[in-house]
mmCIF file of C-alpha atoms and ligand atoms in Angstrom:
data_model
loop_
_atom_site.group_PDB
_atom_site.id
_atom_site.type_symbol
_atom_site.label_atom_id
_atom_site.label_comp_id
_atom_site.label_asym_id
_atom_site.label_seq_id
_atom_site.Cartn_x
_atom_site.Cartn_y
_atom_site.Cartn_z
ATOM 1 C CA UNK A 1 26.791 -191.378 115.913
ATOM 2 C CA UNK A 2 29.556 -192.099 114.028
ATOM 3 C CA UNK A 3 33.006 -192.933 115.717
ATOM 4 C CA UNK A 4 36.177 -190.489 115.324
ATOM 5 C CA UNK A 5 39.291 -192.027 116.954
ATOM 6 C CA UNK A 6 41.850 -188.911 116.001
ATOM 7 C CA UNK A 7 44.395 -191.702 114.491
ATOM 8 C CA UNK A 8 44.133 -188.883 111.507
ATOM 9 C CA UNK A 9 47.381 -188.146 110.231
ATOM 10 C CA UNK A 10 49.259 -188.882 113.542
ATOM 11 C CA UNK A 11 52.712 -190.470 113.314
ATOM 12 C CA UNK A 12 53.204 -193.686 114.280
ATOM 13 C CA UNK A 13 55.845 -196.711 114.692
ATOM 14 C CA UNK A 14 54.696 -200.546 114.992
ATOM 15 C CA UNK A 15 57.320 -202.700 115.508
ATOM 16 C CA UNK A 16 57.388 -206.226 113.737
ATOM 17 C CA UNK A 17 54.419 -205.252 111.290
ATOM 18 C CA UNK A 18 55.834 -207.315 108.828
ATOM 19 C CA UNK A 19 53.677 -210.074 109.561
ATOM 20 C CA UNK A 20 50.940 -211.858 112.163
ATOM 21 C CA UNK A 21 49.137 -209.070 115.114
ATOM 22 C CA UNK A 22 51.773 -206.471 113.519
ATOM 23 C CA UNK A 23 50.615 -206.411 110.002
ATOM 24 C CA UNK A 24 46.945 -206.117 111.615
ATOM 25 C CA UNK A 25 47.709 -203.258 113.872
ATOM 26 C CA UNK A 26 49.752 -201.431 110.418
ATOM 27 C CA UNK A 27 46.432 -201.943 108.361
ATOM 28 C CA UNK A 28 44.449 -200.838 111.238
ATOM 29 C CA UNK A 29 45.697 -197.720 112.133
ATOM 30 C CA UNK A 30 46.558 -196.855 108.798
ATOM 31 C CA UNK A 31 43.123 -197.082 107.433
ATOM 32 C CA UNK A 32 42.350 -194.653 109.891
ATOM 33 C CA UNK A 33 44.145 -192.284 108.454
ATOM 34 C CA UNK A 34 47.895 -192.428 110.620
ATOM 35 C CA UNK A 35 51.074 -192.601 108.571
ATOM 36 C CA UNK A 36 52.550 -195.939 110.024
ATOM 37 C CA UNK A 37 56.265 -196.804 109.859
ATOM 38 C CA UNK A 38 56.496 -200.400 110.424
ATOM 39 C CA UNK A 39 60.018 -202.350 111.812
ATOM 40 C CA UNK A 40 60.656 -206.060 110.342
ATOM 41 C CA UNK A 41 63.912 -208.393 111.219
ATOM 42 C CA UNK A 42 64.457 -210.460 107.849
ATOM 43 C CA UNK A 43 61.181 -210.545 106.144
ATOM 44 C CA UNK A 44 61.968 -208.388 103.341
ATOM 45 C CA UNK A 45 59.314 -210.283 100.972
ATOM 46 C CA UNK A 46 56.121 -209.879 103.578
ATOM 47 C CA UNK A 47 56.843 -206.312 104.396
ATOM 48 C CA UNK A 48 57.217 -205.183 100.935
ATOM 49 C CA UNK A 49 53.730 -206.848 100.272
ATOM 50 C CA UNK A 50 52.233 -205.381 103.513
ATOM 51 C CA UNK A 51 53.660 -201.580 102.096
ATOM 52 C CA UNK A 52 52.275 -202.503 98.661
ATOM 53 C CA UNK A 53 48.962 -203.776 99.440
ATOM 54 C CA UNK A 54 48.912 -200.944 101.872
ATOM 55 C CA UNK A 55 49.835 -198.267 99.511
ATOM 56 C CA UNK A 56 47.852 -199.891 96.855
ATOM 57 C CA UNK A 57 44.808 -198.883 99.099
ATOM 58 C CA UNK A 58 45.637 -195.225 99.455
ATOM 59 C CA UNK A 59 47.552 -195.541 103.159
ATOM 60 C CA UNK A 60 50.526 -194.208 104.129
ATOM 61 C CA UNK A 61 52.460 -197.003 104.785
ATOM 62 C CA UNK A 62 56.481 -197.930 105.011
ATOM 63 C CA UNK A 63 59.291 -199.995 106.217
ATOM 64 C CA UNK A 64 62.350 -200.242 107.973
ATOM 65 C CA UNK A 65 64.262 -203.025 108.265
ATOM 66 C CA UNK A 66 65.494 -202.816 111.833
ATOM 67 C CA UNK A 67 65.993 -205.437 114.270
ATOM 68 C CA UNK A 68 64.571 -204.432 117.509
ATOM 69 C CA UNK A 69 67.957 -206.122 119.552
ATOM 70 C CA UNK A 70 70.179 -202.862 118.186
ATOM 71 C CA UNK A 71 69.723 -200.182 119.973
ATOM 72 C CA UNK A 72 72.102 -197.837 117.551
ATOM 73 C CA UNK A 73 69.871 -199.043 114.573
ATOM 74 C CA UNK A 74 66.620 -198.570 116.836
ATOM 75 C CA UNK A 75 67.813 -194.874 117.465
ATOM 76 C CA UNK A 76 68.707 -194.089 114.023
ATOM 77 C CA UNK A 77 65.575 -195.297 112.205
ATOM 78 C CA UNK A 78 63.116 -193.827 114.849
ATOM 79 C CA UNK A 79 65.522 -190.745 114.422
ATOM 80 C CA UNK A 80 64.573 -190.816 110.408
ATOM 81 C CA UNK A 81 61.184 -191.053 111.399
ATOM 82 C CA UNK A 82 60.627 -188.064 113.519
ATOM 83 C CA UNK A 83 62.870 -186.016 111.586
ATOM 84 C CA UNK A 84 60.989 -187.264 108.043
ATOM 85 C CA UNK A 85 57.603 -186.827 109.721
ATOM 86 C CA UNK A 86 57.727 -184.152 112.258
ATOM 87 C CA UNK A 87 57.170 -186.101 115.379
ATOM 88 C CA UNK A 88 56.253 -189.574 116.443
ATOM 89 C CA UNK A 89 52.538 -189.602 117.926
ATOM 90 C CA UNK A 90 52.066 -193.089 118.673
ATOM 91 C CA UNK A 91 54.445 -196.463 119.960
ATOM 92 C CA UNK A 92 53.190 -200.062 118.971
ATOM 93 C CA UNK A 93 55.815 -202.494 120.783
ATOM 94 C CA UNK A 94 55.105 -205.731 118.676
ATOM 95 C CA UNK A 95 57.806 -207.323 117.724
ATOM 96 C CA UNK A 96 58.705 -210.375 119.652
ATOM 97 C CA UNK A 97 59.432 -214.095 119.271
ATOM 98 C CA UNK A 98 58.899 -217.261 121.147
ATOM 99 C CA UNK A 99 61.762 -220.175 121.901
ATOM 100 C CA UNK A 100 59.227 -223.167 124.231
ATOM 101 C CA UNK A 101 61.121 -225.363 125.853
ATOM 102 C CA UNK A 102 61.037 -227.033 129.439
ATOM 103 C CA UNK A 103 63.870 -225.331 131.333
ATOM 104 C CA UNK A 104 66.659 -227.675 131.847
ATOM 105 C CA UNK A 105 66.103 -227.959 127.945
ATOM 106 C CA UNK A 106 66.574 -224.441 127.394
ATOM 107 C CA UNK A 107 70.001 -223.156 125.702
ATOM 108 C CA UNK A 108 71.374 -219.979 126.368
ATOM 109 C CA UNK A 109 69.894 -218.976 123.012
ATOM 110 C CA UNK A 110 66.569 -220.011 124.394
ATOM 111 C CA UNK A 111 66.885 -217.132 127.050
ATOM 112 C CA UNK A 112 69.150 -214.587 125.405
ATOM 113 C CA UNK A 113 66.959 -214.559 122.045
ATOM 114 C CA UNK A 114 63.777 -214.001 123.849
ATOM 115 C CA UNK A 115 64.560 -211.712 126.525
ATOM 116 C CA UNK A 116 67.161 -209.604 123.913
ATOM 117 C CA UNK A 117 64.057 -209.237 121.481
ATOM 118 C CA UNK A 118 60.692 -209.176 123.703
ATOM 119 C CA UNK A 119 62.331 -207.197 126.669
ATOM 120 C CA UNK A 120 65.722 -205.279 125.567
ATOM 121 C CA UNK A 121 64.033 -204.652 122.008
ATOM 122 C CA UNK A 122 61.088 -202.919 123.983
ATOM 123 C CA UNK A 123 63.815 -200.345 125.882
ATOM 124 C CA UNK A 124 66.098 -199.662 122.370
ATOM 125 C CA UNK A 125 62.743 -198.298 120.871
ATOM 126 C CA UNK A 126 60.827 -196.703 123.632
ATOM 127 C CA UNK A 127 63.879 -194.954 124.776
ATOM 128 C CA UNK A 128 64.292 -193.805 121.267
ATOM 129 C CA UNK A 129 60.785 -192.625 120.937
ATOM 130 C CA UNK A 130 60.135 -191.252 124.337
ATOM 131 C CA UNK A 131 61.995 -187.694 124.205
ATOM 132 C CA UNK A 132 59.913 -186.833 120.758
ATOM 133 C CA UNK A 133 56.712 -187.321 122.885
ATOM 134 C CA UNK A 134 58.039 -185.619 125.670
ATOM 135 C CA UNK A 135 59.339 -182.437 123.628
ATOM 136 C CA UNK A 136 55.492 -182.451 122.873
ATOM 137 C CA UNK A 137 53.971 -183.274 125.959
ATOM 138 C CA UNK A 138 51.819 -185.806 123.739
ATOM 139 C CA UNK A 139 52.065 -189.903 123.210
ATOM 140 C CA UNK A 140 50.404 -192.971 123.249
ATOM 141 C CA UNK A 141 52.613 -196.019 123.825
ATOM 142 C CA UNK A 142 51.180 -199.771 123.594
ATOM 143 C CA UNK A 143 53.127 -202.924 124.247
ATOM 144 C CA UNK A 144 52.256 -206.262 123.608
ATOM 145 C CA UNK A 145 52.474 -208.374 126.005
ATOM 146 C CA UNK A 146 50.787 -212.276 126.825
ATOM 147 C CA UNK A 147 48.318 -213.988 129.084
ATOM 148 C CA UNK A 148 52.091 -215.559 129.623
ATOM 149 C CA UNK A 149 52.942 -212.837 131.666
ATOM 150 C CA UNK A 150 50.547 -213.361 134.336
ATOM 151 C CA UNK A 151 49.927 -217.213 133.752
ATOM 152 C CA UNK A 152 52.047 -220.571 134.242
ATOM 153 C CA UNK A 153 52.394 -222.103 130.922
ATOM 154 C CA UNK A 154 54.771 -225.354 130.612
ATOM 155 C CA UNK A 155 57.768 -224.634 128.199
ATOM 156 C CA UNK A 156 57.397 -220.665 128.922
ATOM 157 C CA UNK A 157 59.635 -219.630 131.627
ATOM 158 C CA UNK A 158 61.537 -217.197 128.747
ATOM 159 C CA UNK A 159 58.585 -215.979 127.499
ATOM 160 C CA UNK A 160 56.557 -215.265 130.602
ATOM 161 C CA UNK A 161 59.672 -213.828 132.072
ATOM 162 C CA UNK A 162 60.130 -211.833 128.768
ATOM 163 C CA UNK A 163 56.256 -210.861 129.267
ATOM 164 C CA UNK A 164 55.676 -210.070 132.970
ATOM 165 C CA UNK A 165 58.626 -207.852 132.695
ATOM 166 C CA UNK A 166 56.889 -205.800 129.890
ATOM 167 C CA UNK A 167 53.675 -205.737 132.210
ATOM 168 C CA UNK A 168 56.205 -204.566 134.822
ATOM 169 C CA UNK A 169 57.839 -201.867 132.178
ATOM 170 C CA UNK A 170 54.699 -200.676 131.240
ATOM 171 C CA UNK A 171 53.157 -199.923 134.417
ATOM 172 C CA UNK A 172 56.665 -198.192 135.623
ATOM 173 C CA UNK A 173 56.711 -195.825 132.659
ATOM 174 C CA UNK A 174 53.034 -195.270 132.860
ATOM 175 C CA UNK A 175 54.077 -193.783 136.399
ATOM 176 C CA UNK A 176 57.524 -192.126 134.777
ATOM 177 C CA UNK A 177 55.234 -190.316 131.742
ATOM 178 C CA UNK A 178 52.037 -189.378 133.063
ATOM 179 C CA UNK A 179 52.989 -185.776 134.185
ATOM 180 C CA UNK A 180 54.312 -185.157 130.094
ATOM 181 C CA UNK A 181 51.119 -186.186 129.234
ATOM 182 C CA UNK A 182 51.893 -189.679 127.227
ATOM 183 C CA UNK A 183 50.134 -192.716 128.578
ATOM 184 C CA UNK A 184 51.421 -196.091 128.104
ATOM 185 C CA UNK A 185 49.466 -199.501 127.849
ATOM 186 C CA UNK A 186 49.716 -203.047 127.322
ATOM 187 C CA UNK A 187 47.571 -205.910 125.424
ATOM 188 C CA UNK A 188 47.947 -209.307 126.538
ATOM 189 C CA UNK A 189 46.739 -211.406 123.626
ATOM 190 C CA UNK A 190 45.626 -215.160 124.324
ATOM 191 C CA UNK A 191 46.268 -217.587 121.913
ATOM 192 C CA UNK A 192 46.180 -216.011 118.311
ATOM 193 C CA UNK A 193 46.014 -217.363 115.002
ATOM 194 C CA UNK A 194 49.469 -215.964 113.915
ATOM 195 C CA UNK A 195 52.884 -218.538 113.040
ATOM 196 C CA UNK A 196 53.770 -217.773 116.430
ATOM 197 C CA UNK A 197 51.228 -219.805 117.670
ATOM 198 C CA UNK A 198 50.930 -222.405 115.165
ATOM 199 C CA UNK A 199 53.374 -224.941 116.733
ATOM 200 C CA UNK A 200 51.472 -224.527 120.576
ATOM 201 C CA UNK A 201 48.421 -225.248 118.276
ATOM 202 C CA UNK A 202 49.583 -228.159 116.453
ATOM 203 C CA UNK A 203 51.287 -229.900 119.637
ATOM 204 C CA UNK A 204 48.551 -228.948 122.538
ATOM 205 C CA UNK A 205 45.501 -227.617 121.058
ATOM 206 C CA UNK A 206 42.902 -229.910 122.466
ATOM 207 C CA UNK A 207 44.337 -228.863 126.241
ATOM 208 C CA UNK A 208 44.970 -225.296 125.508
ATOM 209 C CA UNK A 209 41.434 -225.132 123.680
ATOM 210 C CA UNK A 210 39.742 -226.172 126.648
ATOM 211 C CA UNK A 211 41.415 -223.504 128.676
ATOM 212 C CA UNK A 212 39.641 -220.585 126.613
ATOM 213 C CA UNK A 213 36.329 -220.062 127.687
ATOM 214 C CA UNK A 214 35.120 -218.830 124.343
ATOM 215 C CA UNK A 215 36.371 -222.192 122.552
ATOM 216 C CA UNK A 216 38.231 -220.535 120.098
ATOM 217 C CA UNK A 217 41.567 -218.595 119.175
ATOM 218 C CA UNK A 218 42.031 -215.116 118.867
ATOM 219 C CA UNK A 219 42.151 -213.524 115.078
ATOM 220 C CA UNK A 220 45.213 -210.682 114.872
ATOM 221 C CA UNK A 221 42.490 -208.161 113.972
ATOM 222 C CA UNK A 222 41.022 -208.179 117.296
ATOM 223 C CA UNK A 223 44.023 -207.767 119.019
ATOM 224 C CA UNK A 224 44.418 -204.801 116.229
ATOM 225 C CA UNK A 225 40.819 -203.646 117.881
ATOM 226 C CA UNK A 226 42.274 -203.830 121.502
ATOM 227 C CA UNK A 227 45.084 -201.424 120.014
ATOM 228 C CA UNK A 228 43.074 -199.211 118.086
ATOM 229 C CA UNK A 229 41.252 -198.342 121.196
ATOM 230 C CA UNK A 230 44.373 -197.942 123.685
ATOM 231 C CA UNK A 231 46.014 -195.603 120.801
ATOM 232 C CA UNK A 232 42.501 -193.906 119.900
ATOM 233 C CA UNK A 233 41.141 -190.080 121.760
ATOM 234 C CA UNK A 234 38.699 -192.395 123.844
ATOM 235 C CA UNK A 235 41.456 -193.796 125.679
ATOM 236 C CA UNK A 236 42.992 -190.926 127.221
ATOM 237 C CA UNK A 237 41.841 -191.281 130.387
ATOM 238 C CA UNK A 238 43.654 -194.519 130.621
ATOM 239 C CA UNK A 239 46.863 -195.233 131.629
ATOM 240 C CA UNK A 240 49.652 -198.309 133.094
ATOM 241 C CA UNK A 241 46.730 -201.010 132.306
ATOM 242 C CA UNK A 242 47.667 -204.463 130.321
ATOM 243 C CA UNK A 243 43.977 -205.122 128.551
ATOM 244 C CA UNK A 244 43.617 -209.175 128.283
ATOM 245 C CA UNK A 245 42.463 -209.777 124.484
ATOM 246 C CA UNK A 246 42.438 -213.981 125.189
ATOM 247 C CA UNK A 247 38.780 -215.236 125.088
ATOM 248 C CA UNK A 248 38.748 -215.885 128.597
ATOM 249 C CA UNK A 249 42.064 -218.141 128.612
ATOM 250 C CA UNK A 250 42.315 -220.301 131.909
ATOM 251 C CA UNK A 251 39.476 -218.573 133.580
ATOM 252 C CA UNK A 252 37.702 -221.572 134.069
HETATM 253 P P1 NDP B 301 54.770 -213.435 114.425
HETATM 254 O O1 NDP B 301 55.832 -214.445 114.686
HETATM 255 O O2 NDP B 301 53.634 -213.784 113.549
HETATM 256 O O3 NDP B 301 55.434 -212.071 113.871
HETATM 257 C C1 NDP B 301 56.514 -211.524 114.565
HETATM 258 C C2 NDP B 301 56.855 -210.177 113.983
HETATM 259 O O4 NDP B 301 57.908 -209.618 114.791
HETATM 260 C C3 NDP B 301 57.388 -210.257 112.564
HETATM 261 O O5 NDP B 301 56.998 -209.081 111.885
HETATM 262 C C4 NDP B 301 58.891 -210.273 112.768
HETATM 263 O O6 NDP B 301 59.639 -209.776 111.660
HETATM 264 C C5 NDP B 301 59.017 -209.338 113.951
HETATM 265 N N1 NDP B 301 60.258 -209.517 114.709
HETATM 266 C C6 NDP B 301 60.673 -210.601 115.394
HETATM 267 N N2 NDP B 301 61.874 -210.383 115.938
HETATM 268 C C7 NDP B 301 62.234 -209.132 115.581
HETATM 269 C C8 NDP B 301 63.381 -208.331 115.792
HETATM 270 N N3 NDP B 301 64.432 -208.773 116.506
HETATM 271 N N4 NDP B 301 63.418 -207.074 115.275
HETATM 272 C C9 NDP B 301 62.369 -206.606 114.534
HETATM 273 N N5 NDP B 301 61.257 -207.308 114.286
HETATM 274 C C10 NDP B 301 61.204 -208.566 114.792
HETATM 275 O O7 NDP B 301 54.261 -213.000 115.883
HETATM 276 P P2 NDP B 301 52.779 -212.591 116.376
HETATM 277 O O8 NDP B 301 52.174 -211.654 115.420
HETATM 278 O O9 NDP B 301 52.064 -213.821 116.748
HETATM 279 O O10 NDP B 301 53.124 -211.823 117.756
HETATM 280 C C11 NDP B 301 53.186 -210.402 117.861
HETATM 281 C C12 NDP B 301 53.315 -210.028 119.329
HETATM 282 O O11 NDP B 301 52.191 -210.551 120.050
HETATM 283 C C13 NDP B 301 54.550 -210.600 120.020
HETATM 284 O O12 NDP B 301 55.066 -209.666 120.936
HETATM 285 C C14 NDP B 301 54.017 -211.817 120.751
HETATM 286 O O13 NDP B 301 54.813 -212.152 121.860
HETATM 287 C C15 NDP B 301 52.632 -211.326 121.148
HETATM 288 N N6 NDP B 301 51.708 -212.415 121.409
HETATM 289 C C16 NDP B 301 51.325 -213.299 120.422
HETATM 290 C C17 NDP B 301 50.460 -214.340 120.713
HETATM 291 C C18 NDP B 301 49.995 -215.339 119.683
HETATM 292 O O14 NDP B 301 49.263 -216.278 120.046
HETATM 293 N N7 NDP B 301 50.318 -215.182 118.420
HETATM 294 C C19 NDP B 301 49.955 -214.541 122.073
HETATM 295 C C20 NDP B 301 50.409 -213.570 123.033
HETATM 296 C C21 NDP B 301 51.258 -212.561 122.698
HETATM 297 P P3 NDP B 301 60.067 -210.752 110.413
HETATM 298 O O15 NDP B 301 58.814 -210.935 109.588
HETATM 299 O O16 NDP B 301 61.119 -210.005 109.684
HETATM 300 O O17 NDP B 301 60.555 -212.033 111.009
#
């Protein structure tokens, strides 16, 4: 039997595809066939290559440079994409960014950075987005969450906050968009092999190793798999979950 997800020519917009879970997500869905805009911050270099190496392979693939924080820029590029395109099928909240540090520690960087990018860069997008699904009664949105949104982790109180309030967002619209026919999902990813990640690796890895039951870390493509099947025809029947992609982190 073979599979047929219907990502075929639908329209879609991954946030922070520039690099990391992002650029796995963009190479995903586009090799099945969607026409993927991607958003980057500053990366100008990585998300030409990831539109090159892209196009080079016969996807439709492009870029905006758009930081998730602005809400007017938000607006206006997913405003060029719908009108470009036709419509906006599909929602992949990536982009986000991580500042550890205990909590007397933390400046008000520390909080504003996160919580501006992971939680107010999730509204300026998915408000954006949201009345081109609901003119067509049709959408899939997926947000990327953490296993730090349900789960203590020392040096995280920004980040889970930034996280459990995404599970939190997710589950509300899920309620809010259900009877205009969009569903809306979350995948909490464990502990990845991105740059995000590389500094909790470097510091803690023997500890935070021996929290995940499958003794090893994640690879962005199979959090790309997670998202594949949230944004694929054989998830249409589901709807406000958060999916944990983390190897069995802290189960033990
Ligand atoms: P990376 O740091 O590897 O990549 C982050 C991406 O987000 C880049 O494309 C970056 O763009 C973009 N980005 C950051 N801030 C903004 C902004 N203000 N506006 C637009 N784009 C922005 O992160 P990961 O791939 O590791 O993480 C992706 C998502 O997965 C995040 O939401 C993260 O919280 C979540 N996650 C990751 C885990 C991990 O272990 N890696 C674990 C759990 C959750 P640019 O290249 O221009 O900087």
């Amino acid at each position: 039997m073979e599979l047929d997800a219907g990502l075929a020519g639908k329209v879609a917009i991954v946030t922070g595809g520039s690099r990391g879970i992002g650029r796995a997500i963009v190479e995903l869905l586009a090799a099945e066939g969607a026409d993927v805009t991607f958003f980057f911050r500053d990366n100008a270099d990585a998300a030409r290559t990831v539109v090159a190496t892209n196009r080079a392979a016969g996807r439709k693939v492009s870029s905006e440079q758009v930081d998730v924080r602005d809400s007017k820029a938000c607006a206006a590029a997913v405003e060029r994409v719908a009108e470009g395109k036709g419509r906006v099928d599909l929602l992949v909240n990536n982009a986000g960014i991580i500042r550890d540090n205990p909590l007397s520690a933390m400046d008000d960087d520390d909080v504003a950075l996160v919580l501006e990018t992971n939680v107010g860069g999730v509204f300026n997008v998915t408000r954006a987005v949201v009345p081109h699904m609901i003119m067509r009664r049709s959408g899939k949105i997926i947000n990327l969450s953490s296993v730090a949104g349900e789960k203590g982790g020392r040096g995280q109180t920004n980040y889970a906050a930034s996280k459990g309030a995404i599970n939190a967002f997710t589950r509300s619209l899920a309620v809010e968009l259900a009877p205009r026919k969009i569903t809306v999902n979350g995948v909490a990813p464990g502990v990845i092999e991105t740059e995000m990640s590389q500094a909790v690796r470097d510091l803690a890895g023997e500890s935070v190793m021996s929290r995940i039951l499958l003794r090893r870390y994640g690879k962005p493509e199979e959090i790309a798999h997670a998202v594949w099947f949230l944004a694929s025809r054989y998830a249409d029947y589901i709807t406000g979950q958060i999916i944990a992609v983390d190897g069995g982190f802290k189960m033990e």
